[in-house]
mmCIF file of C-alpha atoms in Angstrom:
data_model
loop_
_atom_site.group_PDB
_atom_site.id
_atom_site.type_symbol
_atom_site.label_atom_id
_atom_site.label_comp_id
_atom_site.label_asym_id
_atom_site.label_seq_id
_atom_site.Cartn_x
_atom_site.Cartn_y
_atom_site.Cartn_z
ATOM 1 C CA MET A 1 -31.756 18.475 -45.953
ATOM 2 C CA LEU A 2 -28.675 16.414 -46.733
ATOM 3 C CA SER A 3 -25.393 17.398 -45.092
ATOM 4 C CA THR A 4 -22.336 15.688 -46.552
ATOM 5 C CA SER A 5 -19.708 17.542 -44.503
ATOM 6 C CA LEU A 6 -16.675 15.619 -43.367
ATOM 7 C CA LEU A 7 -16.225 17.938 -40.384
ATOM 8 C CA GLU A 8 -18.560 20.477 -38.802
ATOM 9 C CA GLY A 9 -17.778 23.074 -36.200
ATOM 10 C CA PHE A 10 -21.209 24.025 -34.896
ATOM 11 C CA GLY A 11 -23.286 22.941 -37.874
ATOM 12 C CA TYR A 12 -25.345 26.081 -38.425
ATOM 13 C CA ALA A 13 -26.966 24.832 -41.638
ATOM 14 C CA VAL A 14 -28.135 21.654 -39.904
ATOM 15 C CA ALA A 15 -29.349 23.589 -36.851
ATOM 16 C CA GLU A 16 -31.286 26.011 -39.045
ATOM 17 C CA ALA A 17 -32.881 23.216 -41.073
ATOM 18 C CA ILE A 18 -33.988 21.335 -37.947
ATOM 19 C CA SER A 19 -35.299 24.561 -36.389
ATOM 20 C CA CYS A 20 -37.416 25.145 -39.495
ATOM 21 C CA GLY A 21 -38.910 21.649 -39.299
ATOM 22 C CA CYS A 22 -36.900 20.196 -42.148
ATOM 23 C CA PRO A 23 -35.867 16.555 -41.679
ATOM 24 C CA VAL A 24 -32.077 16.200 -41.807
ATOM 25 C CA LEU A 25 -29.775 13.424 -42.988
ATOM 26 C CA SER A 26 -26.141 14.061 -42.093
ATOM 27 C CA THR A 27 -22.768 12.485 -41.808
ATOM 28 C CA ASP A 28 -21.975 11.532 -38.226
ATOM 29 C CA SER A 29 -19.573 14.353 -37.354
ATOM 30 C CA ASP A 30 -18.801 16.203 -34.124
ATOM 31 C CA GLY A 31 -20.575 19.483 -34.857
ATOM 32 C CA VAL A 32 -24.023 18.014 -35.435
ATOM 33 C CA ARG A 33 -24.101 15.435 -32.642
ATOM 34 C CA SER A 34 -25.619 17.992 -30.275
ATOM 35 C CA PHE A 35 -28.538 18.422 -32.697
ATOM 36 C CA ILE A 36 -29.125 14.940 -34.087
ATOM 37 C CA THR A 37 -30.125 11.777 -32.323
ATOM 38 C CA HIS A 38 -30.463 9.097 -34.984
ATOM 39 C CA ASN A 39 -34.109 8.414 -35.898
ATOM 40 C CA LYS A 40 -35.304 10.892 -33.267
ATOM 41 C CA THR A 41 -34.208 14.389 -34.319
ATOM 42 C CA GLY A 42 -32.562 13.469 -37.621
ATOM 43 C CA LYS A 43 -30.672 10.706 -39.358
ATOM 44 C CA PHE A 44 -26.976 9.854 -39.554
ATOM 45 C CA TYR A 45 -24.959 7.866 -42.032
ATOM 46 C CA PRO A 46 -21.269 6.934 -41.742
ATOM 47 C CA ILE A 47 -18.894 9.267 -43.578
ATOM 48 C CA GLY A 48 -18.105 7.911 -47.022
ATOM 49 C CA ASN A 49 -20.751 5.184 -46.971
ATOM 50 C CA VAL A 50 -22.874 6.117 -49.979
ATOM 51 C CA GLU A 51 -24.997 2.972 -49.760
ATOM 52 C CA ALA A 52 -25.945 3.727 -46.156
ATOM 53 C CA ALA A 53 -26.701 7.346 -47.072
ATOM 54 C CA VAL A 54 -29.026 6.241 -49.871
ATOM 55 C CA ALA A 55 -30.775 3.743 -47.586
ATOM 56 C CA GLU A 56 -31.302 6.374 -44.871
ATOM 57 C CA ALA A 57 -32.521 8.930 -47.446
ATOM 58 C CA ARG A 58 -35.009 6.442 -48.865
ATOM 59 C CA ASP A 59 -36.248 5.616 -45.380
ATOM 60 C CA LEU A 60 -36.701 9.321 -44.668
ATOM 61 C CA MET A 61 -38.601 9.858 -47.914
ATOM 62 C CA ASN A 62 -40.807 6.756 -47.726
ATOM 63 C CA ASN A 63 -41.516 6.445 -43.994
ATOM 64 C CA LYS A 64 -43.968 9.311 -43.447
ATOM 65 C CA LYS A 65 -44.539 8.547 -39.758
ATOM 66 C CA LEU A 66 -40.823 8.537 -38.983
ATOM 67 C CA ARG A 67 -40.252 11.681 -41.053
ATOM 68 C CA GLU A 68 -42.980 13.560 -39.174
ATOM 69 C CA TYR A 69 -41.693 12.261 -35.828
ATOM 70 C CA ILE A 70 -38.168 13.476 -36.696
ATOM 71 C CA ARG A 71 -39.514 16.892 -37.742
ATOM 72 C CA ILE A 72 -41.461 17.327 -34.486
ATOM 73 C CA GLN A 73 -38.754 15.984 -32.188
ATOM 74 C CA GLY A 74 -36.076 18.022 -33.959
ATOM 75 C CA ARG A 75 -37.944 21.306 -33.565
ATOM 76 C CA GLN A 76 -38.702 20.565 -29.909
ATOM 77 C CA HIS A 77 -35.074 19.666 -29.212
ATOM 78 C CA MET A 78 -33.817 22.869 -30.836
ATOM 79 C CA SER A 79 -36.318 25.103 -29.054
ATOM 80 C CA LEU A 80 -35.586 23.559 -25.651
ATOM 81 C CA SER A 81 -31.823 23.094 -25.923
ATOM 82 C CA PHE A 82 -30.833 26.195 -27.864
ATOM 83 C CA SER A 83 -33.363 28.816 -26.779
ATOM 84 C CA PRO A 84 -32.273 32.307 -25.706
ATOM 85 C CA ASP A 85 -33.253 31.416 -22.120
ATOM 86 C CA ARG A 86 -31.123 28.260 -22.176
ATOM 87 C CA TYR A 87 -28.234 30.251 -23.676
ATOM 88 C CA ALA A 88 -28.500 32.883 -20.901
ATOM 89 C CA ILE A 89 -28.471 30.182 -18.223
ATOM 90 C CA SER A 90 -25.419 28.493 -19.771
ATOM 91 C CA PHE A 91 -23.648 31.835 -20.154
ATOM 92 C CA ARG A 92 -24.295 32.680 -16.504
ATOM 93 C CA GLU A 93 -23.004 29.235 -15.434
ATOM 94 C CA MET A 94 -19.846 29.785 -17.482
ATOM 95 C CA MET A 95 -19.277 33.231 -15.973
ATOM 96 C CA THR A 96 -19.793 31.826 -12.473
ATOM 97 C CA ALA A 97 -17.343 28.984 -13.177
ATOM 98 C CA LEU A 98 -14.789 31.570 -14.317
ATOM 99 C CA ARG A 99 -15.499 33.511 -11.118
ATOM 100 C CA ILE A 100 -16.634 36.562 -13.046
ATOM 101 C CA PHE A 101 -20.107 36.404 -11.412
ATOM 102 C CA HIS A 102 -20.489 35.256 -7.827
#
């Protein structure tokens, strides 16, 4: 998947692609930084740098070992960091911090 967004809020499309095991190449923007670690869970290129984007895309297409590593690491990262259990824990921590739960 190639994401060319200049600005992302949460980056649902990127999150969904990674969760499905699709390797992702994205601009380096705020919303996807929680999903992508360069060459581990996806690939980044600087916004507006077409040459860098092409180079990263070619690397992703031609380097089968790296592509598979990114697919596996991406899915693991998403399942561990954004699971319903992790969400419930974070929600409880937020409610406790707001003194709603004690």
